[in-house]
Structures are given as structure tokens and as C-alpha cells.
Short mmCIF file of C-alpha atoms and ligand atoms in Angstrom, two decimals:
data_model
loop_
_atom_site.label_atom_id
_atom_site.label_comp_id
_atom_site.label_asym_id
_atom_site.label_seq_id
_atom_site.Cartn_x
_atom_site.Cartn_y
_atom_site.Cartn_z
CA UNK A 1 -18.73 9.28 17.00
CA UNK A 2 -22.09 8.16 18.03
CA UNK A 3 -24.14 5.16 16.56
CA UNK A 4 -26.23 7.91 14.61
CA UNK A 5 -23.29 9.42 13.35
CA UNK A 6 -21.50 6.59 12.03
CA UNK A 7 -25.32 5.39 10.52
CA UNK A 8 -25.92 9.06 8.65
CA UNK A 9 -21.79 8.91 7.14
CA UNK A 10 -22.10 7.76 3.20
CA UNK A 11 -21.44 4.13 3.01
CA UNK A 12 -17.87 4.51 1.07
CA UNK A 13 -17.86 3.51 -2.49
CA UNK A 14 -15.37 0.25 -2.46
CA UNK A 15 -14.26 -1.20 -6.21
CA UNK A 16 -13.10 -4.78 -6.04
CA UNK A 17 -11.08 -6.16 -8.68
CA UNK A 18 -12.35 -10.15 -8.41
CA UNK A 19 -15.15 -12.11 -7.10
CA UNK A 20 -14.76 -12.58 -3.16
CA UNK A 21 -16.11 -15.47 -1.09
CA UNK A 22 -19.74 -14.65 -0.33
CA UNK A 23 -19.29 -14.34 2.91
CA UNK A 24 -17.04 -11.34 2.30
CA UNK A 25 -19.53 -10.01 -1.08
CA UNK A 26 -22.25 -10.44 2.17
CA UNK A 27 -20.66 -7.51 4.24
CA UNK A 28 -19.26 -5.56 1.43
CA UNK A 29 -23.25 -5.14 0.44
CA UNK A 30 -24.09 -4.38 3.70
CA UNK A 31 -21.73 -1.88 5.12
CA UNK A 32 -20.02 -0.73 1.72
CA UNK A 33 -21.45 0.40 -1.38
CA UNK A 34 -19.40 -2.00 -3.40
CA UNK A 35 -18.64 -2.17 -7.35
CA UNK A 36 -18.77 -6.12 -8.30
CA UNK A 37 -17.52 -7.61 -11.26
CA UNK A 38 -19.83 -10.42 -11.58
CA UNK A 39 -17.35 -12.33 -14.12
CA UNK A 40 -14.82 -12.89 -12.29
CA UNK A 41 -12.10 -10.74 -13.12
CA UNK A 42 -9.07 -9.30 -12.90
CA UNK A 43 -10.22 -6.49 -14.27
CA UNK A 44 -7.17 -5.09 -16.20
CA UNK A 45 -5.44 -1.65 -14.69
CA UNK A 46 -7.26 0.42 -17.73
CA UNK A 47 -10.59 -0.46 -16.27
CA UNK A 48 -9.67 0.12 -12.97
CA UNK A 49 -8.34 3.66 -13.72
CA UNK A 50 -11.96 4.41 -15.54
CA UNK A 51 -14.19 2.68 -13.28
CA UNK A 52 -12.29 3.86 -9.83
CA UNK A 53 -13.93 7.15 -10.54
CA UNK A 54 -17.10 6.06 -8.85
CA UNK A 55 -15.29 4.71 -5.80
CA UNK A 56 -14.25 5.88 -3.00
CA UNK A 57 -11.45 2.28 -1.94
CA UNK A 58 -10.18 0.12 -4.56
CA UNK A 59 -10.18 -3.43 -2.82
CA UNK A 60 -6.71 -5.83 -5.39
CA UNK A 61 -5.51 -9.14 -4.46
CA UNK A 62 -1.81 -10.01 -5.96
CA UNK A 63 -3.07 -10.20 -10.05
CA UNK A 64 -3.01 -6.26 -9.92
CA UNK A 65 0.14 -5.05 -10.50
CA UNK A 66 0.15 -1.48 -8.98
CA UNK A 67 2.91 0.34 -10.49
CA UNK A 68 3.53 3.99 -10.42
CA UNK A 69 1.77 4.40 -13.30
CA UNK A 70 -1.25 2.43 -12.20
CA UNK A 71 -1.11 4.39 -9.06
CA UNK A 72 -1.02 7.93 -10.82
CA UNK A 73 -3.59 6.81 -13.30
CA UNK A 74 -5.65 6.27 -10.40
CA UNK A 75 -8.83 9.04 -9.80
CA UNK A 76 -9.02 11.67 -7.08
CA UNK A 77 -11.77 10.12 -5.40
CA UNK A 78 -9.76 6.52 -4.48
CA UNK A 79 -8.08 7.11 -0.73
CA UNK A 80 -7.35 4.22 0.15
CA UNK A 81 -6.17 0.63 -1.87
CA UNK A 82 -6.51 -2.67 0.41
CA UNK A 83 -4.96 -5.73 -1.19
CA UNK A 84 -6.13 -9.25 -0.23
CA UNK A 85 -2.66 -10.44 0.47
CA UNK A 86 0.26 -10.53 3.14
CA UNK A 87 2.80 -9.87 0.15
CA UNK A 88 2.97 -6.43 -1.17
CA UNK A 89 5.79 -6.91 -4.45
CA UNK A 90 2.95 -6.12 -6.74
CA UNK A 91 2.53 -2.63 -5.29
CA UNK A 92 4.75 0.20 -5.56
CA UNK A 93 4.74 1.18 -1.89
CA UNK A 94 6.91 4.26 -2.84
CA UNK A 95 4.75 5.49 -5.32
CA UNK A 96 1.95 5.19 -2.85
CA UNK A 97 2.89 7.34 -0.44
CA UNK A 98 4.54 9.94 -3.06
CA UNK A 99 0.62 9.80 -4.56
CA UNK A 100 -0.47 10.14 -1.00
CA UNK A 101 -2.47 6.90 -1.25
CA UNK A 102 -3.12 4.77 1.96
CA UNK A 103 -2.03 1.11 1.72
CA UNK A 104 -3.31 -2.20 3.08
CA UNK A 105 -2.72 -5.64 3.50
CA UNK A 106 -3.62 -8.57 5.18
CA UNK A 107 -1.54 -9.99 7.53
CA UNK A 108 -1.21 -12.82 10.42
CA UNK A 109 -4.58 -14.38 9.16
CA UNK A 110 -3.10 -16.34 6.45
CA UNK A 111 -0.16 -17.57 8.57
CA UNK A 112 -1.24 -21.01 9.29
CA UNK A 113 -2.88 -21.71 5.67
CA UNK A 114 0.18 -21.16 4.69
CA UNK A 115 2.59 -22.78 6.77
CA UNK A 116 0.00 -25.43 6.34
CA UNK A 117 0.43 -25.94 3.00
CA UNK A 118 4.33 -25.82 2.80
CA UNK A 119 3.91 -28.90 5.20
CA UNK A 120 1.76 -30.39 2.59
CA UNK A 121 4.41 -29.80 -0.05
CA UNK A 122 7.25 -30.56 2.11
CA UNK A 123 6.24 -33.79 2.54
CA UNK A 124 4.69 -33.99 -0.99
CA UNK A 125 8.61 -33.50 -1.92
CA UNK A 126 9.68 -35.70 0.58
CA UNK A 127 7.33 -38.64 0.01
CA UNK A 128 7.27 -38.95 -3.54
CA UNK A 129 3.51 -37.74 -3.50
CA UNK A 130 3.25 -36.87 -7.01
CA UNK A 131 5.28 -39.99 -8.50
CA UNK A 132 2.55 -42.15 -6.59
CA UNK A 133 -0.46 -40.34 -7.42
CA UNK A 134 0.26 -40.26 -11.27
CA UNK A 135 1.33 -43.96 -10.91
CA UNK A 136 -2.22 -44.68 -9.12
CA UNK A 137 -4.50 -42.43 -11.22
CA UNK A 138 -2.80 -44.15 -14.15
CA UNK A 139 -3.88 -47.54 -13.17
CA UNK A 140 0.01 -48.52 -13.40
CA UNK A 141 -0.02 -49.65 -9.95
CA UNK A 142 1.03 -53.29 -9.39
CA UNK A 143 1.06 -53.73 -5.69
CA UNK A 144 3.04 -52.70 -2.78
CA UNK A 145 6.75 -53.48 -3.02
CA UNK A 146 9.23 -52.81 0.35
CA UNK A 147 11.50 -50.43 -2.85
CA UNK A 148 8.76 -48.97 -4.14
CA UNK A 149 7.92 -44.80 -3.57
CA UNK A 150 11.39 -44.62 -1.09
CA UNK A 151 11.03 -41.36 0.20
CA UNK A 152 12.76 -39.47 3.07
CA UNK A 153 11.82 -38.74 6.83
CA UNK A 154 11.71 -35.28 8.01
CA UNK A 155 12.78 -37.00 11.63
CA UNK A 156 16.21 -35.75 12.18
CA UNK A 157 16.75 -33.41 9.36
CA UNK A 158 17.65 -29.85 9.34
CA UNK A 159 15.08 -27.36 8.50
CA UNK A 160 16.22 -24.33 6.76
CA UNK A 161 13.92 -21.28 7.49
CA UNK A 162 15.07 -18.51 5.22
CA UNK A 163 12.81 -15.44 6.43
CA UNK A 164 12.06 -16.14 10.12
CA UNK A 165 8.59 -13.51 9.88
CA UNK A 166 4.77 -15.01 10.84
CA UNK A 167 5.07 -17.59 8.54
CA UNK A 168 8.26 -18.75 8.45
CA UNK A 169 7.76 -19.07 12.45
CA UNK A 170 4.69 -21.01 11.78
CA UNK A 171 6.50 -23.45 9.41
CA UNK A 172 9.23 -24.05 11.67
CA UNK A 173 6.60 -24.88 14.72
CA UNK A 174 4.83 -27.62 12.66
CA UNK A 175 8.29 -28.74 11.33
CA UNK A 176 9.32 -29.21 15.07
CA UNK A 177 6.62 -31.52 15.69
CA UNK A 178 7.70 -33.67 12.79
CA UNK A 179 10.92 -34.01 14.34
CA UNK A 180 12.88 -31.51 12.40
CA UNK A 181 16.04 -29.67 13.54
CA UNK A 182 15.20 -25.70 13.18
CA UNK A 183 17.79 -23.70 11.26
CA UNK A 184 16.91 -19.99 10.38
CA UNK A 185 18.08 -16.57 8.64
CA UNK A 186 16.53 -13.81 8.87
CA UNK A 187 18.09 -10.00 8.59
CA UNK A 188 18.15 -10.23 12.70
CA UNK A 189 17.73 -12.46 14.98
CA UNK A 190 13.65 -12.96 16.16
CA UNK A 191 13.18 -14.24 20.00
CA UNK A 192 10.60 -16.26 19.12
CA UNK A 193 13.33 -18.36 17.82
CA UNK A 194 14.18 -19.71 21.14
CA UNK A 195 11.02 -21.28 21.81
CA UNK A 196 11.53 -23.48 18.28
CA UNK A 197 15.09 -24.58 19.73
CA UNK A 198 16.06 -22.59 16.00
CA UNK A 199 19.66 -22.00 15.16
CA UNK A 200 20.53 -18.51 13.53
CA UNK A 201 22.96 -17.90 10.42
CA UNK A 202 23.48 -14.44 9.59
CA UNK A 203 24.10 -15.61 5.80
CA UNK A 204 21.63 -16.88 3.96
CA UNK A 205 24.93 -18.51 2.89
CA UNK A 206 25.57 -20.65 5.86
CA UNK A 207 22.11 -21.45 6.26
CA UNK A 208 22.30 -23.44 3.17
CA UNK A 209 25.03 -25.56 3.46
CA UNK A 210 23.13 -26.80 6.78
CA UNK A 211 19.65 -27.28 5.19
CA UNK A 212 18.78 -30.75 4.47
CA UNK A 213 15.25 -29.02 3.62
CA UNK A 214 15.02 -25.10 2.75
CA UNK A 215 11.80 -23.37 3.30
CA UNK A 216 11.67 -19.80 1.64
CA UNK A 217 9.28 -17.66 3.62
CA UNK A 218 10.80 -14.95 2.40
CA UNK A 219 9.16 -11.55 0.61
CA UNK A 220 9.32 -10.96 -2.99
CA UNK A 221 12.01 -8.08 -3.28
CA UNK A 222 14.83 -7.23 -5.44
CA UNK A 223 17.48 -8.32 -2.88
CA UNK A 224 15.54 -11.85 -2.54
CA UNK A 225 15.52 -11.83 -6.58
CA UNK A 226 16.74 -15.65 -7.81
CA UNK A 227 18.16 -15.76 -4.30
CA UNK A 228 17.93 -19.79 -5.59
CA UNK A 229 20.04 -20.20 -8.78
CA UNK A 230 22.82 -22.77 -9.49
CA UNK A 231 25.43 -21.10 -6.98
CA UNK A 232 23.51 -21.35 -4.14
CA UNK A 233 21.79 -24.38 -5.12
CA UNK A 234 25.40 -25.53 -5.09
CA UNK A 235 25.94 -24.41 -1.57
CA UNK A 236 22.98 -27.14 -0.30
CA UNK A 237 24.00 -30.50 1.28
CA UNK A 238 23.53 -33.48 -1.34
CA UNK A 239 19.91 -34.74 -1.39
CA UNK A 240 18.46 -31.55 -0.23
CA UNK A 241 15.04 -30.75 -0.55
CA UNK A 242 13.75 -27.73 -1.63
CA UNK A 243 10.16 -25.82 -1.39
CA UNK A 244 9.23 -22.13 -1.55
CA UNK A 245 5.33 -20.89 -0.53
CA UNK A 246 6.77 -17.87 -0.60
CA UNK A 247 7.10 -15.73 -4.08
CA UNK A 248 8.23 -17.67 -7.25
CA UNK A 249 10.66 -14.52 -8.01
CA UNK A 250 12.90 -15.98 -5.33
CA UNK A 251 13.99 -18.93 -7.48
CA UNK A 252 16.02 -19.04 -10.76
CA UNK A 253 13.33 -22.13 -12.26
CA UNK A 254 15.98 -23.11 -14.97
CA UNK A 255 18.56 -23.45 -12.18
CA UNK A 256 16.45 -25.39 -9.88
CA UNK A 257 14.87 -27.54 -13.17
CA UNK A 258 18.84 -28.61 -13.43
CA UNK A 259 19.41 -29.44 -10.25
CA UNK A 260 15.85 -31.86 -9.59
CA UNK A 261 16.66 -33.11 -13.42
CA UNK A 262 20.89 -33.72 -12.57
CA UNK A 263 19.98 -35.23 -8.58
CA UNK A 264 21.89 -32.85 -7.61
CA UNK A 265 18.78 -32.08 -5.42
CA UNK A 266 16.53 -34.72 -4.19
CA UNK A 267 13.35 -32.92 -4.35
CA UNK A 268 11.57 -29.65 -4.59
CA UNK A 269 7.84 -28.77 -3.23
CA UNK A 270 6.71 -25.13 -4.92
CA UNK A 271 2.79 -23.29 -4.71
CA UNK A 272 4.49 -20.20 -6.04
CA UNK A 273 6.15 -19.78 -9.83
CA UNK A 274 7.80 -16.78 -11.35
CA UNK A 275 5.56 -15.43 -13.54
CA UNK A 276 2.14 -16.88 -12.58
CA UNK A 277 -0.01 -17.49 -13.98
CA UNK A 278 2.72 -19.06 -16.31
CA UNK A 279 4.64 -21.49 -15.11
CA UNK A 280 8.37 -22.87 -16.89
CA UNK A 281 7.08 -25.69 -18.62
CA UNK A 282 10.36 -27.73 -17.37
CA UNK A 283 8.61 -28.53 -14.07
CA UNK A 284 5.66 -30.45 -15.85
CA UNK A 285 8.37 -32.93 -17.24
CA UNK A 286 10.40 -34.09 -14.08
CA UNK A 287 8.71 -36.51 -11.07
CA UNK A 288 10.53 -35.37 -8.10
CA UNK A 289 8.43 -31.54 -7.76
CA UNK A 290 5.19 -31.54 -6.50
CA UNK A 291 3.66 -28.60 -6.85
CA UNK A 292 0.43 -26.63 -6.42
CA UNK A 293 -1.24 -23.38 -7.98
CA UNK A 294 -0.32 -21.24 -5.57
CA UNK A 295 -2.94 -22.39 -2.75
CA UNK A 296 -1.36 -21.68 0.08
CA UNK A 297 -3.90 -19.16 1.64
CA UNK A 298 -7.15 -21.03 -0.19
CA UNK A 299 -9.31 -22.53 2.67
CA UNK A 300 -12.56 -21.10 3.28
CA UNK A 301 -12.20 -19.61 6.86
CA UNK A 302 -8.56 -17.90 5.45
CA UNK A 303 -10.18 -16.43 2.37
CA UNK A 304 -13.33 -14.77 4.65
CA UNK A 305 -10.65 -13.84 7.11
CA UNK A 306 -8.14 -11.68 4.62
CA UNK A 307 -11.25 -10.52 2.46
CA UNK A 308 -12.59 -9.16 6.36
CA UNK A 309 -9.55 -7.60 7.41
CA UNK A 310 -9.53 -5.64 3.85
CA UNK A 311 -13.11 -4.29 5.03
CA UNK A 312 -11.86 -3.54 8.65
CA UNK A 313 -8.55 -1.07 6.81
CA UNK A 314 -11.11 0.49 4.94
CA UNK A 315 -14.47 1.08 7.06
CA UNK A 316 -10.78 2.05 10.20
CA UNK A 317 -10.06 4.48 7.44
CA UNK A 318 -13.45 5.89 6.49
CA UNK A 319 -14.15 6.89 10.45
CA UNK A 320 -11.12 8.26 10.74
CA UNK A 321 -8.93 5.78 12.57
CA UNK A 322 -5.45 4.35 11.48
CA UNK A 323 -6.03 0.99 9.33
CA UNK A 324 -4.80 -1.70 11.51
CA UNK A 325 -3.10 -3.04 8.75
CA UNK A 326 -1.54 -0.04 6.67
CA UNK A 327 1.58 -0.41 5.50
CA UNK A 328 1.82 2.86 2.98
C1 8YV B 401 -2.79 -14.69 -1.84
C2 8YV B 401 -0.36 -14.63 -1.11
O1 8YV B 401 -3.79 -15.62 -1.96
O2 8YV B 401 -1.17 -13.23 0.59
C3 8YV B 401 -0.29 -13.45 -0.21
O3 8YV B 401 0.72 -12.71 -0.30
O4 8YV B 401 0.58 -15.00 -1.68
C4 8YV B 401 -1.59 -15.43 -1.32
O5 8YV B 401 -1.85 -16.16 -0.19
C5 8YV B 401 -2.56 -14.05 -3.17
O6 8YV B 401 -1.56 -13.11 -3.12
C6 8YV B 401 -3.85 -13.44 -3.70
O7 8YV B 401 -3.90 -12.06 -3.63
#
């Protein structure tokens, strides 16, 4: 198509359920024709449904759950749904295609944010972070003791990677440089693997007893459902350390409350809760979690870059190309 061509098309009509980083709001108003919801959002699925009928692309992040029934509520006129996220367990990627609706999301530029961040809660788990924060902020501090805040090194422990995908590989490259041991399991095998010095388990099974610290970079999916509950939690070496950036649905919360409340683990590091925004009030009571409201992706440059790559899927699908990043 030539300049003119592409210039002369209708700018398509893109609804976006939440306010974007401006940098993101900046190109949606120039290339797009975009429908803003200046408070905020989400906008719940009824509005969506009524106001979708003046766009063309419906731009969601994770709040929207997009069942069936959101889908097939969903106007003629909506081709295309991008969602500002690598995880897709909010959207019904089945109905989608049954509907015949094109898919997006947005992945590889939210790898290192994340892996990032399960660094920062690894280690938040690891060093007591939280106890000595709350102790500081509290003005309870007395003075430096050689007991006081004992944590653990990551030097020389064994890093369970359960989901060995972008992330997963990301976490277990930063781990290495903290002197971790790489463990992984994943449904097969990844070559990248070899690079990280990583040892595969083809049971999520074995992979636990061997995990001094368990990372879940796993997706959100029925199979993955309370993957963590008081069996497998069981399985874990004493004094094991815990911490999912991956989807709160993967842990049972009252099983792993027991275990940081019995000892029976040392320590867990979460940014993801069943349930969000709620989260099981049991984790507000016990020291040894630090956690976070689900940050992981939340830096500037991370934010522009998924919000960007939702534009890209839609103005690739509006001129007739395949949207890099389509996965229904
Ligand atoms: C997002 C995430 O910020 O991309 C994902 O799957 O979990 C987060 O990083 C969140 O889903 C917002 O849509």
C-alpha cells in the first residue's frame, strides 16, 4: 500500500478499557481514533458491550475478564481485542476464535520487569525485607545486632524454575549471577537451558524436592490450578523459600499461609494473589512474606512498551497484515 493509501484508510476506532501511560494515550490520538475513559476505569463488561459499538478494536489489560459471554455480547463492528498483558487466563481463547475474534497480547517486552521484580521479592523473602522495614518505619529499631534480621544467601542454593518460558529464562539468568544453582520444569525441555547450566525434571514433582527456592513462572491454567497446596508444599526441602510473579491461581493461599505460619517454609515472596484485587487477609498477619501488588511489569519504559505493541497488533491488523502478537 502506498503512503497515500495507508493516509486516506479510516483511522480504526480503538476502545480502551483504562487510562494508559501518556506516552501510549499520545499515539493512540494520533494514529487511532481512540475511546478514553478519563476516570480511570475498568469499565465493567456491560459498558464495554454498549460502548464497543462505536469501535472498531477493544484495547483490555488483565481486570477484563473475557468470557464467552463477554465475547458474544461483544458488537459486530469489534475485530480485533489486544490485551495489555503476556498472560491470557482472563480470556476465553476458545470462544474467540469460535466468535471469529482476533486476539492479542503482549509478549517478550515485559520479560525483564518481571524477572526483575521476582529478584526483588526473592531476596525480599530471603532477607527478611519486610520484618526490617516495619521494624524501621516503626521507630522500633535499637541498633545493629550480629542476630538481628538473619536471613539466607541465594549463593549455593537451588533455584527451582517451574515454567522455563521468557520469563522464567530471565529469572534463572539473574539468579545465576547471584550464585544460584538452576533447576527447571517445564512440559519439554528448552535449549536455552544449557546456557544457564539448568537441570531438567520432567515432574514438577521432582523439581520440588530439589528447590531450596521455587520460582513459578508458570501460566494461569486449569492444570497449573493450586499447583502449590499442602502436598506439594510438603514435597519442598525444609526452609524453602517460596515466590510466584506468576498468577496467584497457582497457589492454594490457605496452604501456603500454614506452611510460612508452621516454619514449615522459611519464606515466601508473592506480586500475584488469587483473586486480586482481594487478597487472603492471612498474609497481612505473618512477617516472613513480602509481597507486592502485583508490580511486576510497572516501570515506565515496560508500561509504554506493552501499551505500543497493543497499537502495533492492531494498526498490523487494520492494513491487513498478521498481528505480530496474535495468539487467537
Ligand atoms: C500486567 C501481567 O501488568 O502481563 C501480564 O500477564 O501479569 C502484568 O504484568 C497485568 O496483567 C495488567 O494487564
Amino acid at each position: 500500500m502506498t503512503e497515500n493509501a495507508a493516509e486516506s484508510r479510516p483511522r480504526p476506532r480503538v476502545l480502551v478499557t483504562r487510562r494508559l501511560p501518556a506516552d501510549v494515550e499520545a499515539r493512540l490520538r494520533t494514529e487511532f481514533s481512540p475511546l478514553l475513559y478519563e476516570d480511570g476505569g475498568p469499565i465493567g463488561l456491560d459498558k464495554i458491550a454498549a460502548e464497543a459499538e462505536k469501535a472498531d478494536a477493544l484495547l483490555i489489560t488483565g481486570s477484563e475478564k473475557m468470557t464467552g459471554d463477554a465475547f458474544a455480547a461483544l458488537p459486530k463492528s469489534i475485530r480485533i481485542v489486544a490485551t495489555l498483558s503476556v498472560g491470557t487466563d482472563h480470556i476465553d481463547l476458545d470462544a474467540a476464535r469460535k466468535l471469529g475474534f482476533v486476539v492479542t497480547n503482549t509478549p517478550d517486552v515485559l520479560t525483564d520487569a518481571t524477572a526483575d521484580i521476582t529478584l526483588l521479592v526473592m531476596l525480599g523473602a530471603a532477607r527478611r525485607a519486610y520484618e526490617g522495614q516495619k521494624i524501621l518505619r516503626e521507630g522500633r529499631w535499637t541498633g545493629w545486632a550480629p542476630t538481628q534480621f538473619l536471613g539466607t544467601d541465594l549463593r549455593g542454593k537451588r533455584l527451582g524454575v517451574l515454567g522455563m518460558g521468557r520469563i522464567g529464562q530471565a529469572v534463572a539468568a539473574r539468579a545465576r549471577a547471584f550464585g544460584m544453582k538452576i533447576h527447571y520444569h517445564n512440559r519439554r525441555p528448552v535449549a536455552e537451558a544449557e546456557a544457564l547450566a539448568a537441570t531438567y525434571h520432567d515432574t514438577v514433582e521432582s523439581l520440588l524436592r530439589v528447590s531450596d527456592v521455587l520460582s513459578l513462572n508458570c501460566p494461569g491454567t486449569p492444570e497449573t490450578h493450586h499447583l502449590i497446596n499442602d502436598r506439594t508444599i510438603d514435597m519442598m526441602p525444609p526452609n524453602a523459600i517460596l515466590v510466584n510473579t506468576a498468577r496467584g491461581s497457582v497457589v492454594d493461599d490457605e496452604a501456603l499461609i500454614r506452611a510460612l505460619k508452621s516454619g514449615r517454609l522459611q519464606s515466601a515472596g508473592l506480586d500475584v494473589f488469587e483473586g486480586e484485587p482481594k487478597v487472603n487477609p492471612g498474609y497481612f498477619d505473618i512477617d516472613n512474606c513480602y509481597i507486592l501488588p502485583h508490580m511486576g511489569s510497572a516501570t515506565v519504559e515496560t508500561r509504554n512498551a506493552m501499551g505500543f505493541c497493543c497499537l502495533d497488533n492492531i494498526a498490523a491488523y487494520f492494513s491487513g497484515q498478521e498481528p505480530p502478537a496474535r495468539v487467537a
